[in-house]
Short mmCIF file of C-alpha atoms in Angstrom, two decimals:
data_model
loop_
_atom_site.label_atom_id
_atom_site.label_comp_id
_atom_site.label_asym_id
_atom_site.label_seq_id
_atom_site.Cartn_x
_atom_site.Cartn_y
_atom_site.Cartn_z
CA SER J 1 -0.80 -91.44 -41.38
CA THR J 2 2.40 -89.73 -42.40
CA ALA J 3 5.09 -91.65 -44.16
CA VAL J 4 8.35 -91.10 -42.45
CA SER J 5 11.52 -91.23 -44.60
CA LEU J 6 14.46 -93.17 -43.27
CA GLU J 7 17.20 -91.87 -45.50
CA PRO J 8 20.26 -89.71 -43.62
CA LEU J 9 19.36 -86.16 -43.20
CA PRO J 10 22.28 -84.00 -44.70
CA VAL J 11 23.57 -82.55 -41.84
CA ARG J 12 27.12 -81.90 -42.20
CA SER J 13 29.95 -82.35 -39.56
CA ASN J 14 32.98 -80.23 -39.12
CA ALA J 15 35.16 -82.59 -40.89
CA GLY J 16 32.86 -82.52 -43.84
CA SER J 17 31.12 -85.98 -43.43
CA THR J 18 27.36 -86.38 -43.11
CA CYS J 19 25.04 -88.97 -41.09
CA GLY J 20 25.96 -92.41 -42.06
CA GLU J 21 29.19 -91.74 -43.78
CA LEU J 22 32.48 -92.33 -42.76
CA PRO J 23 34.79 -89.29 -42.00
CA ARG J 24 37.01 -88.27 -44.68
CA GLU J 25 40.83 -88.47 -44.40
CA GLY J 26 42.32 -86.02 -41.79
CA THR J 27 44.02 -85.99 -38.51
CA ALA J 28 42.99 -88.22 -35.42
CA ARG J 29 41.36 -85.44 -33.77
CA GLU J 30 39.26 -84.25 -36.68
CA MET J 31 38.11 -87.95 -37.33
CA PHE J 32 37.06 -87.92 -33.70
CA GLU J 33 35.04 -84.75 -33.76
CA SER J 34 33.87 -85.85 -37.08
CA ARG J 35 32.32 -89.13 -35.53
CA PHE J 36 30.99 -87.21 -32.33
CA LEU J 37 28.95 -84.68 -34.42
CA GLU J 38 27.80 -87.18 -36.77
CA GLY J 39 26.47 -89.05 -33.88
CA LEU J 40 24.61 -85.79 -32.94
CA ALA J 41 23.24 -85.20 -36.63
CA CYS J 42 22.13 -89.14 -35.92
CA ASP J 43 20.41 -88.24 -33.14
CA PHE J 44 18.40 -85.27 -34.20
CA GLN J 45 17.28 -87.26 -37.08
CA ALA J 46 15.89 -89.89 -34.75
CA GLU J 47 14.07 -87.16 -32.92
CA GLU J 48 12.35 -85.69 -36.02
CA ILE J 49 11.58 -89.13 -37.08
CA LEU J 50 9.73 -89.79 -33.50
CA GLU J 51 7.97 -86.10 -33.71
CA SER J 52 6.64 -86.44 -36.65
CA GLY J 53 4.11 -89.01 -35.82
CA GLY J 54 4.66 -91.63 -38.43
CA SER J 55 2.75 -94.84 -37.96
CA GLY J 56 5.40 -97.15 -39.20
CA GLY J 57 7.66 -99.55 -37.21
CA GLY J 58 5.37 -101.19 -34.52
CA PRO J 59 6.87 -102.39 -31.49
CA GLY J 60 10.28 -101.16 -32.90
CA LYS J 61 9.12 -97.71 -32.56
CA ASP J 62 8.19 -97.94 -28.85
CA LEU J 63 11.27 -99.44 -28.12
CA LEU J 64 13.21 -96.90 -30.37
CA ALA J 65 11.26 -94.19 -28.35
CA ASN J 66 12.46 -95.35 -24.82
CA MET J 67 15.84 -95.84 -25.85
CA GLU J 68 18.84 -93.59 -24.95
CA THR J 69 21.24 -91.84 -27.34
CA PRO J 70 24.26 -94.29 -28.23
CA TRP J 71 27.09 -93.59 -26.25
CA LEU J 72 29.46 -96.55 -26.08
CA CYS J 73 31.89 -95.04 -28.82
CA SER J 74 31.70 -91.64 -27.74
CA ARG J 75 34.71 -89.69 -26.15
CA ALA J 76 32.65 -88.53 -23.50
CA PHE J 77 31.87 -92.36 -22.32
CA LEU J 78 35.57 -93.35 -22.90
CA ALA J 79 36.70 -90.62 -20.65
CA ASP J 80 33.91 -91.15 -18.13
CA PHE J 81 34.77 -94.88 -18.10
CA LEU J 82 38.66 -94.28 -17.70
CA ALA J 83 38.18 -91.61 -14.74
CA LEU J 84 35.84 -93.86 -13.03
CA SER J 85 38.13 -96.98 -13.16
CA LEU J 86 40.88 -94.68 -11.64
CA VAL J 87 38.76 -93.82 -8.96
CA ALA J 88 37.45 -97.04 -8.41
CA ALA J 89 40.81 -98.86 -8.23
CA PHE J 90 41.76 -96.27 -5.83
CA MET J 91 38.60 -96.68 -3.64
CA GLY J 92 39.32 -100.59 -3.49
CA ALA J 93 42.57 -100.27 -2.31
CA PHE J 94 41.77 -97.08 0.11
CA SER J 95 38.86 -99.24 1.40
CA THR J 96 40.95 -102.23 2.74
CA ALA J 97 43.44 -99.98 4.55
CA TYR J 98 40.48 -97.62 5.85
CA MET J 99 38.57 -100.70 6.91
CA TRP J 100 41.67 -102.32 8.52
CA LEU J 101 42.29 -99.16 10.69
CA VAL J 102 38.83 -98.67 11.87
CA GLY J 103 37.96 -102.45 12.34
CA ASP J 104 41.02 -104.64 12.90
CA LYS J 105 43.19 -101.98 14.59
CA THR J 106 40.28 -100.92 17.01
CA GLU J 107 39.35 -104.59 17.89
CA GLN J 108 43.11 -104.79 18.44
CA TRP J 109 43.31 -102.00 21.21
CA LEU J 110 39.90 -103.37 22.67
CA SER J 111 41.18 -106.76 23.23
CA ALA J 112 44.72 -105.62 24.46
CA VAL J 113 43.08 -103.92 27.58
CA SER J 114 40.31 -106.38 28.06
CA PRO J 115 41.07 -109.14 31.00
CA HIS J 116 38.83 -111.94 29.13
CA GLY J 117 40.34 -112.24 25.87
CA LYS J 118 40.03 -111.20 22.38
CA TYR J 119 36.94 -108.98 21.77
CA PRO J 120 34.44 -109.82 20.73
CA GLU J 121 35.40 -113.55 19.49
CA ASP J 122 35.87 -114.82 23.21
CA ALA J 123 32.65 -115.37 25.08
CA GLU J 124 33.91 -114.01 28.27
CA SER J 125 34.87 -110.53 26.65
CA VAL J 126 31.20 -109.80 25.39
CA LYS J 127 28.96 -110.66 28.45
CA THR J 128 27.12 -108.10 30.39
CA LEU J 129 28.94 -105.98 33.18
CA GLN J 130 32.30 -107.69 31.97
CA GLY J 131 33.81 -105.05 29.76
CA ALA J 132 37.20 -103.79 30.18
CA PRO J 133 37.53 -100.89 32.96
CA LEU J 134 40.25 -99.15 30.81
CA TRP J 135 37.75 -98.91 28.02
CA VAL J 136 35.85 -95.96 30.12
CA PRO J 137 39.13 -93.66 30.21
CA LEU J 138 40.30 -94.43 26.77
CA CYS J 139 36.85 -94.01 25.09
CA TRP J 140 36.68 -90.73 26.91
CA ALA J 141 40.21 -89.58 26.11
CA GLY J 142 39.17 -90.64 22.27
CA GLY J 143 35.94 -88.60 22.26
CA THR J 144 37.83 -85.70 23.58
CA ALA J 145 40.80 -86.09 21.11
CA VAL J 146 37.79 -86.10 18.41
CA GLY J 147 36.32 -82.70 19.76
CA VAL J 148 39.97 -81.26 19.61
CA LEU J 149 40.40 -82.32 16.04
CA LYS J 150 36.85 -80.89 14.87
CA VAL J 151 37.91 -77.60 16.58
CA LEU J 152 41.44 -77.49 14.91
CA LEU J 153 40.19 -78.21 11.41
CA GLY J 154 37.21 -75.78 12.03
CA VAL J 155 34.35 -78.58 11.64
CA ASP J 156 31.22 -78.37 13.43
CA GLU J 157 28.76 -80.58 11.42
CA VAL J 158 29.54 -82.61 8.55
CA PRO J 159 27.21 -83.84 5.65
CA SER J 160 26.02 -87.22 5.59
CA PHE J 161 26.61 -89.61 2.97
CA LEU J 162 22.55 -89.42 2.16
CA GLN J 163 23.04 -85.95 1.53
CA GLU J 164 26.19 -86.54 -0.67
CA ILE J 165 24.52 -89.19 -2.61
CA GLN J 166 21.15 -87.03 -3.09
CA HIS J 167 23.06 -83.95 -4.38
CA GLN J 168 25.86 -85.56 -6.12
CA ALA J 169 28.31 -83.14 -4.76
CA ALA J 170 31.27 -83.10 -2.52
CA ASP J 171 33.93 -80.97 -1.32
CA PRO J 172 37.34 -82.46 -1.08
CA ASN J 173 38.82 -80.26 1.50
CA LEU J 174 35.35 -80.92 3.87
CA ALA J 175 36.00 -84.71 2.75
CA GLY J 176 39.38 -84.97 4.21
CA LYS J 177 38.31 -83.29 7.35
CA THR J 178 35.36 -85.68 7.71
CA LEU J 179 37.60 -88.60 6.95
CA VAL J 180 40.25 -87.75 9.93
CA CYS J 181 37.01 -87.22 12.27
CA CYS J 182 35.59 -90.51 11.21
CA VAL J 183 38.63 -92.46 11.78
CA ALA J 184 39.04 -90.82 15.15
CA SER J 185 35.65 -91.37 16.11
CA LEU J 186 35.38 -95.15 15.04
CA MET J 187 38.91 -95.83 16.70
CA THR J 188 37.16 -94.58 19.85
CA GLY J 189 34.82 -97.33 19.85
CA ALA J 190 31.86 -95.35 19.08
CA ALA J 191 28.88 -97.03 17.82
CA LEU J 192 28.95 -95.55 14.52
CA GLY J 193 29.08 -96.96 10.66
CA PRO J 194 32.62 -96.61 8.58
CA GLU J 195 30.37 -95.21 5.47
CA ALA J 196 30.50 -91.73 6.16
CA GLY J 197 34.24 -91.47 5.91
CA LEU J 198 34.41 -94.01 3.15
CA ALA J 199 31.64 -92.23 1.12
CA ALA J 200 33.31 -88.60 1.65
CA VAL J 201 36.34 -90.19 0.22
CA GLY J 202 34.58 -91.44 -2.47
CA GLY J 203 32.99 -88.20 -3.39
CA ALA J 204 35.97 -86.37 -2.96
CA ALA J 205 37.81 -88.70 -5.22
CA GLY J 206 35.04 -88.33 -7.95
CA THR J 207 35.45 -84.56 -7.90
CA LEU J 208 39.00 -84.48 -8.14
CA ALA J 209 38.89 -86.76 -11.25
CA ALA J 210 36.17 -84.46 -12.47
CA ASN J 211 38.42 -81.35 -12.38
CA VAL J 212 41.14 -83.44 -14.48
CA PHE J 213 38.64 -85.30 -17.04
CA CYS J 214 36.22 -82.30 -17.55
CA SER J 215 38.72 -79.42 -18.08
CA GLY J 216 39.01 -80.13 -21.97
CA ALA J 217 37.63 -78.13 -24.60
CA TRP J 218 35.79 -81.16 -26.05
CA VAL J 219 33.40 -81.13 -22.96
CA PRO J 220 30.79 -78.56 -23.58
CA PRO J 221 30.11 -76.22 -20.73
CA GLU J 222 26.87 -77.07 -20.40
CA ARG J 223 27.64 -80.70 -19.83
CA LYS J 224 30.47 -80.15 -17.18
CA GLU J 225 28.05 -80.14 -14.34
CA GLU J 226 26.43 -83.38 -15.54
CA ARG J 227 29.96 -85.04 -15.90
CA ARG J 228 30.87 -83.86 -12.36
CA LYS J 229 27.70 -85.41 -10.69
CA LEU J 230 28.48 -88.76 -12.55
CA LEU J 231 32.01 -88.83 -11.04
CA VAL J 232 30.96 -87.79 -7.90
CA LEU J 233 28.28 -90.29 -7.69
CA GLY J 234 30.52 -92.76 -9.24
CA GLY J 235 33.22 -92.61 -6.69
CA ILE J 236 30.64 -92.81 -3.94
CA THR J 237 29.17 -95.97 -5.54
CA ALA J 238 32.45 -97.42 -5.77
CA ALA J 239 33.09 -96.70 -1.94
CA PHE J 240 30.16 -98.81 -1.18
CA GLY J 241 31.02 -101.47 -3.93
CA SER J 242 34.44 -101.86 -1.88
CA ILE J 243 32.44 -102.90 1.25
CA VAL J 244 29.28 -104.65 0.28
CA PRO J 245 28.96 -108.43 -0.41
CA ALA J 246 28.16 -107.89 -3.99
CA PRO J 247 28.90 -104.84 -6.22
CA TRP J 248 25.50 -104.64 -7.81
CA ILE J 249 24.14 -103.85 -4.27
CA ALA J 250 26.14 -100.56 -4.13
CA VAL J 251 24.51 -99.49 -7.22
CA LEU J 252 20.99 -100.46 -6.22
CA LEU J 253 21.94 -98.36 -2.82
CA CYS J 254 23.12 -95.30 -4.71
CA TRP J 255 19.83 -95.75 -7.10
CA GLU J 256 17.65 -95.80 -4.50
CA ILE J 257 19.00 -92.72 -2.44
CA ALA J 258 19.29 -90.71 -5.70
CA ALA J 259 16.09 -90.75 -6.66
CA GLN J 260 14.68 -87.30 -6.39
CA LYS J 261 10.88 -86.31 -5.81
CA GLY J 262 9.48 -85.31 -9.06
CA ASP J 263 6.26 -83.69 -7.31
CA GLU J 264 5.65 -82.60 -3.58
CA GLU J 265 3.91 -85.83 -2.89
CA GLY J 266 6.80 -87.78 -3.98
CA SER J 267 4.15 -89.80 -6.15
CA GLU J 268 6.69 -89.48 -8.95
CA MET J 269 10.48 -89.73 -8.93
CA ARG J 270 13.29 -88.43 -11.18
CA LEU J 271 16.14 -90.60 -11.75
CA PHE J 272 19.29 -90.72 -14.19
CA GLY J 273 19.52 -92.53 -17.11
CA ARG J 274 20.73 -96.19 -18.08
CA ARG J 275 24.33 -95.10 -19.58
CA LYS J 276 25.09 -93.51 -15.75
CA LEU J 277 23.53 -96.51 -14.52
CA THR J 278 25.83 -98.63 -16.36
CA LEU J 279 29.12 -96.68 -15.61
CA LEU J 280 28.33 -96.86 -11.66
CA GLY J 281 27.98 -100.93 -12.19
CA TRP J 282 31.57 -101.11 -13.76
CA ALA J 283 32.76 -98.50 -10.88
CA ALA J 284 31.32 -100.58 -8.32
CA THR J 285 32.52 -103.82 -9.57
CA LEU J 286 36.13 -102.51 -10.27
CA ALA J 287 36.19 -101.56 -6.71
CA PHE J 288 34.78 -104.72 -5.46
CA VAL J 289 37.54 -106.24 -7.59
CA MET J 290 40.23 -104.52 -6.22
CA ARG J 291 39.23 -104.83 -2.41
CA TYR J 292 38.70 -108.82 -2.81
CA HIS J 293 41.91 -109.11 -4.50
CA ILE J 294 43.79 -107.61 -1.47
CA ARG J 295 41.52 -109.08 1.15
CA PRO J 296 38.50 -111.05 0.53
CA MET J 297 35.38 -110.29 2.56
CA LYS J 298 34.76 -112.74 5.59
CA PRO J 299 31.72 -115.00 5.27
CA VAL J 300 29.25 -114.60 7.97
CA PRO J 301 27.85 -118.13 9.31
CA LEU J 302 24.23 -118.61 9.42
CA TYR J 303 22.60 -121.46 7.31
CA GLY J 304 22.85 -120.32 3.66
CA SER J 305 21.17 -122.13 0.87
CA LEU J 306 19.52 -124.64 3.54
CA MET J 307 16.71 -121.93 3.84
CA ASP J 308 15.44 -122.94 0.39
CA LYS J 309 14.98 -126.44 1.23
CA ALA J 310 13.05 -124.98 4.40
CA TYR J 311 10.48 -122.52 2.71
CA ASP J 312 6.95 -122.61 2.92
CA ASN J 313 4.03 -120.43 2.27
CA THR J 314 3.78 -119.64 6.07
CA MET J 315 7.01 -117.95 6.01
CA PRO J 316 5.42 -114.63 4.12
CA PHE J 317 2.80 -114.20 7.03
CA LYS J 318 5.49 -114.49 9.94
CA ALA J 319 7.53 -112.14 8.22
CA LEU J 320 4.48 -109.81 8.01
CA GLY J 321 4.56 -109.81 11.73
CA LEU J 322 8.24 -109.53 12.11
CA GLY J 323 7.85 -106.52 9.80
CA LEU J 324 5.38 -104.88 12.18
CA ALA J 325 7.50 -105.60 15.07
CA ALA J 326 10.30 -103.99 13.64
CA GLY J 327 8.17 -100.73 13.46
CA VAL J 328 7.87 -101.12 17.17
CA MET J 329 11.21 -101.31 17.75
CA ILE J 330 12.22 -98.13 15.65
CA ILE J 331 9.66 -96.40 17.79
CA VAL J 332 11.72 -97.39 21.01
CA TYR J 333 15.05 -96.48 18.98
CA PHE J 334 13.47 -92.98 18.30
CA ILE J 335 12.33 -92.43 22.19
CA ILE J 336 16.08 -93.05 23.07
CA ALA J 337 17.22 -90.88 20.31
CA GLY J 338 14.94 -88.05 21.50
CA ILE J 339 16.23 -88.42 25.19
CA SER J 340 20.03 -88.51 23.87
CA LYS J 341 19.43 -85.19 21.65
CA ALA J 342 17.57 -83.24 24.51
CA LEU J 343 20.26 -83.90 26.99
CA PHE J 344 23.28 -82.95 24.58
CA GLN J 345 21.33 -80.08 23.40
CA ARG J 346 20.58 -78.83 26.81
CA LEU J 347 24.40 -79.42 27.45
CA GLY J 348 25.41 -77.75 24.47
CA LYS J 349 23.78 -74.67 25.31
CA VAL J 350 25.11 -74.34 28.66
CA LEU J 351 28.58 -75.07 27.01
CA THR J 352 28.31 -72.50 24.36
CA ARG J 353 27.46 -69.90 27.12
CA ARG J 354 30.59 -70.29 29.32
CA CYS J 355 32.98 -71.82 27.02
CA GLY J 356 32.29 -70.60 23.28
CA LYS J 357 31.75 -72.87 20.22
CA PRO J 358 35.03 -74.40 20.45
CA GLY J 359 34.07 -75.57 24.41
CA ARG J 360 30.71 -76.88 23.37
CA ILE J 361 32.64 -79.12 20.48
CA ILE J 362 35.28 -80.45 22.68
CA GLY J 363 32.74 -80.70 25.70
CA LEU J 364 30.10 -82.71 23.96
CA ALA J 365 32.69 -85.04 22.23
CA SER J 366 34.32 -85.78 25.35
CA CYS J 367 30.83 -86.50 27.08
CA ALA J 368 30.16 -88.62 23.89
CA GLY J 369 33.28 -90.73 24.52
CA LEU J 370 32.94 -90.94 28.33
CA LEU J 371 29.27 -92.49 28.02
CA THR J 372 30.50 -94.86 24.96
CA GLY J 373 33.07 -96.22 27.57
CA LEU J 374 30.43 -96.70 30.21
CA LEU J 375 28.16 -98.25 28.05
CA GLY J 376 31.16 -100.50 26.61
CA TRP J 377 32.07 -101.70 29.96
CA ALA J 378 28.22 -102.55 30.91
CA VAL J 379 27.21 -103.89 27.47
CA PRO J 380 30.55 -104.74 25.77
CA LEU J 381 28.61 -105.56 22.25
CA CYS J 382 27.15 -102.17 22.07
CA LEU J 383 30.64 -100.85 21.16
CA MET J 384 31.77 -100.49 17.44
CA ASP J 385 29.51 -100.58 14.36
CA GLY J 386 28.44 -104.14 14.84
CA GLN J 387 29.71 -105.31 11.25
CA ALA J 388 32.71 -107.69 13.21
CA ALA J 389 30.49 -108.47 15.77
CA MET J 390 27.89 -110.12 13.53
CA ALA J 391 29.49 -113.80 13.14
CA SER J 392 30.37 -113.63 17.06
CA THR J 393 27.04 -112.74 18.09
CA VAL J 394 25.20 -115.58 16.14
CA LYS J 395 28.12 -117.84 17.43
CA HIS J 396 27.86 -117.01 20.94
CA VAL J 397 24.08 -117.14 20.83
CA GLN J 398 24.22 -120.77 19.37
CA SER J 399 26.48 -121.82 22.20
CA GLY J 400 24.34 -120.48 25.07
CA ASP J 401 26.90 -117.91 26.22
CA LEU J 402 24.40 -115.03 25.34
CA LEU J 403 20.91 -115.33 26.88
CA LEU J 404 17.58 -113.55 26.04
CA GLU J 405 18.13 -110.94 28.87
CA ASP J 406 21.90 -110.12 27.54
CA LEU J 407 20.19 -109.68 24.07
CA VAL J 408 17.84 -107.15 25.58
CA PHE J 409 20.65 -105.20 26.97
CA VAL J 410 22.65 -105.45 23.95
CA ALA J 411 19.82 -104.14 22.00
CA LEU J 412 19.11 -100.86 24.19
CA ALA J 413 22.53 -100.23 24.75
CA LYS J 414 23.35 -100.11 21.08
CA CYS J 415 20.59 -97.74 20.58
CA ALA J 416 21.79 -95.54 23.24
CA ALA J 417 25.47 -95.93 22.14
CA TYR J 418 24.88 -94.73 18.72
CA TRP J 419 22.68 -91.76 19.66
CA VAL J 420 25.10 -90.80 22.37
CA ALA J 421 27.93 -90.60 19.82
CA ALA J 422 25.62 -88.97 17.10
CA SER J 423 24.36 -86.13 19.48
CA GLY J 424 27.77 -85.67 20.98
CA GLY J 425 29.15 -84.61 17.66
CA LEU J 426 31.44 -87.99 16.83
CA VAL J 427 31.45 -88.84 13.05
CA GLY J 428 30.26 -91.96 11.46
CA GLY J 429 27.41 -93.92 9.69
CA ILE J 430 23.97 -94.95 10.63
CA LEU J 431 23.64 -98.14 8.25
CA PHE J 432 25.77 -100.86 9.79
CA PRO J 433 24.93 -100.17 13.39
CA LEU J 434 21.24 -100.48 12.38
CA MET J 435 22.13 -103.56 10.64
CA TYR J 436 23.61 -105.16 13.73
CA LEU J 437 20.75 -103.76 15.72
CA GLY J 438 18.48 -105.73 13.39
CA LEU J 439 20.63 -109.30 14.02
CA VAL J 440 20.17 -108.82 17.57
CA PHE J 441 16.61 -107.99 17.73
CA GLY J 442 16.10 -110.95 15.19
CA GLU J 443 18.02 -113.05 17.95
CA ILE J 444 15.48 -112.04 20.61
CA MET J 445 12.07 -112.78 18.53
CA ALA J 446 13.58 -116.10 18.03
CA HIS J 447 12.83 -116.78 21.61
CA PHE J 448 9.41 -116.40 21.14
CA PRO J 449 6.52 -118.98 20.69
CA GLY J 450 6.23 -119.77 16.84
CA PHE J 451 10.04 -118.98 15.99
CA GLN J 452 11.48 -121.16 18.22
CA HIS J 453 12.16 -123.97 15.87
CA PHE J 454 11.57 -123.47 11.93
CA ASN J 455 11.56 -126.41 9.68
CA GLN J 456 14.20 -128.24 11.60
CA LEU J 457 16.20 -125.14 11.69
CA PRO J 458 16.82 -123.03 14.69
CA GLY J 459 14.15 -119.91 14.86
CA ALA J 460 17.26 -117.38 14.19
CA ALA J 461 17.63 -118.70 10.84
CA PHE J 462 14.35 -117.13 10.38
CA THR J 463 14.30 -113.98 12.17
CA VAL J 464 17.78 -112.96 11.94
CA PRO J 465 17.59 -112.20 8.15
CA VAL J 466 13.97 -110.86 8.08
CA LEU J 467 14.94 -108.31 11.01
CA MET J 468 18.25 -107.45 9.61
CA SER J 469 16.63 -106.13 6.60
CA SER J 470 13.48 -104.77 7.92
CA LEU J 471 14.40 -102.87 10.88
CA PRO J 472 16.96 -100.63 8.75
CA ALA J 473 14.59 -100.35 5.69
CA SER J 474 11.94 -98.68 8.01
CA ILE J 475 13.66 -95.15 8.32
CA ILE J 476 16.20 -95.54 5.44
CA PRO J 477 14.68 -95.21 1.98
CA VAL J 478 16.56 -98.23 0.39
CA PRO J 479 13.76 -101.06 0.97
CA PHE J 480 15.32 -103.19 -1.95
CA THR J 481 18.81 -102.56 -1.13
CA MET J 482 17.97 -104.13 2.36
CA VAL J 483 16.49 -106.94 1.00
CA ALA J 484 19.74 -107.86 -0.97
CA LEU J 485 22.14 -107.18 2.02
CA PRO J 486 21.22 -110.06 4.07
CA VAL J 487 20.47 -112.55 0.75
CA THR J 488 24.10 -111.98 -0.34
CA LEU J 489 25.66 -111.78 3.29
CA PHE J 490 24.45 -115.07 4.36
CA GLY J 491 24.48 -116.69 1.23
CA LEU J 492 20.45 -117.34 1.10
CA GLY J 493 18.72 -118.76 -1.66
CA PRO J 494 16.48 -117.16 -4.18
CA LEU J 495 13.21 -118.47 -2.10
CA TRP J 496 14.46 -116.34 0.79
CA CYS J 497 13.65 -113.03 -1.09
CA VAL J 498 9.98 -113.45 -0.18
CA PRO J 499 9.65 -113.22 3.77
CA LEU J 500 12.46 -110.58 3.48
CA PHE J 501 10.64 -108.53 0.91
CA VAL J 502 7.24 -108.95 2.76
CA ALA J 503 9.08 -107.65 5.95
CA VAL J 504 10.69 -104.92 4.35
CA LEU J 505 7.45 -103.54 2.89
CA ALA J 506 5.48 -103.96 6.08
CA SER J 507 8.07 -101.84 8.26
CA TYR J 508 8.69 -99.24 5.53
CA SER J 509 4.85 -98.85 5.17
CA VAL J 510 4.14 -98.86 8.80
CA VAL J 511 6.99 -96.19 9.77
CA VAL J 512 7.33 -94.00 6.45
CA GLY J 513 4.22 -94.65 4.70
CA SER J 514 1.95 -93.87 7.74
CA GLY J 515 3.80 -90.67 8.18
CA LEU J 516 5.21 -91.37 11.56
CA LEU J 517 8.87 -90.87 10.44
CA ARG J 518 7.82 -87.65 8.93
CA ARG J 519 6.41 -86.43 12.08
CA LEU J 520 9.24 -87.37 14.30
CA LEU J 521 11.75 -85.86 12.00
CA LEU J 522 9.54 -82.35 11.74
CA ARG J 523 9.21 -82.65 15.73
CA ALA J 524 13.01 -83.18 15.95
CA THR J 525 13.89 -80.42 13.59
CA ALA J 526 11.52 -78.12 15.52
CA VAL J 527 12.92 -79.03 18.85
CA SER J 528 16.60 -78.32 17.63
CA THR J 529 15.93 -74.93 16.04
#
């Protein structure tokens, strides 16, 4: 064995101090620079100790080998923390106004023209074929307006929030255009989620913060790109932290999406370090606190912690069956997607030949708005992202106002409404519509034998959370996030994680693990090209 000396290495800093010594008297800037260089010297010393192959240290050496460089007292960490704090505070306040605009105000105009009361709270306003006739021309006009806006702004396609998280890059100019188009699309009543516009603003805020906080000479040129990626990802994490039931879910969501394949098969993943994870946690928490201070999130009534009292070991096996059923439902979802995309692609080619690119953009968006209005008139609950309709749907099913056939129509119409909007060029996200679709599918499955009653509780108390998690997890690569969301949204206890986790693993394995989703996406890409 080789003896390793733990004496400080005589590495001199610019201020004249060595590793382990206090900096000598000087200006505040010299003292900061001295401490920064002193930390680098100590890091080099630790690396030499580990590389020397010494046998001393026992478990402590293994812990040291996996420990990141100390960062709490560095100026870089303090600057990153300050920048992300400002971004998070802004996102918490912005999110409140944004969600009020695309959520409350959209519900308000849908209710104002409905002859059946407030949408979606009043039962008469959500029954099949009881939508407001005025929704059709107004949604049509809204879709046309989105197309005109896209032409005026010079936007054809916008990046998804999945791309922005994976690449940790955002263009503030494009983000502003995405926000405008997303707000217009959501206020049309399109069955799209708000996360696209919110994530775009979060990434843009992080980019602008990076332009300010990474301009100093104290940030080495080779580290500026790393700082920019951190602030962009932090801004997006703060955006999600302001709308999820608990801030750590936003960190988990971005962590799962940001993981990059380390090899061709994806058997290894590359990920950022704990320092970055800690900063993302602060950003999500500060945004959540700001949003909660302005406007607390409304609880979704289900059965909460009563489910822990109802737990038994048959639940994982029943959840396994529901997870497999979620995989079947996703096949139907993609069949509807294929039909919608094929129709809009053919229409787009015709419009391009006759009217050029601007005519195609406006024409497709206008058709998407018209079909959204028609679907909304026929099946009112297919409108919007579904987030606000979750509590109302549960209430209407429990009261008997929504029957099994109504729920089947809602599920099919929701699939069609999302893909009509997405294929027609309206701008929005996929996550919340999928979660609502899982809720509706859960209510449907609660009518089947074996799920109608569950330990003195209605069957939906079991099927709804399980399918709300497993249906989105079958196509979005965030299985752990999809376990956490229903648990925190419904206030379920820790035992409830067991069936949710089983269902998520089953649906993800069937759809992604089998290669089914890969084949569907490759086929869709080949058709579009």
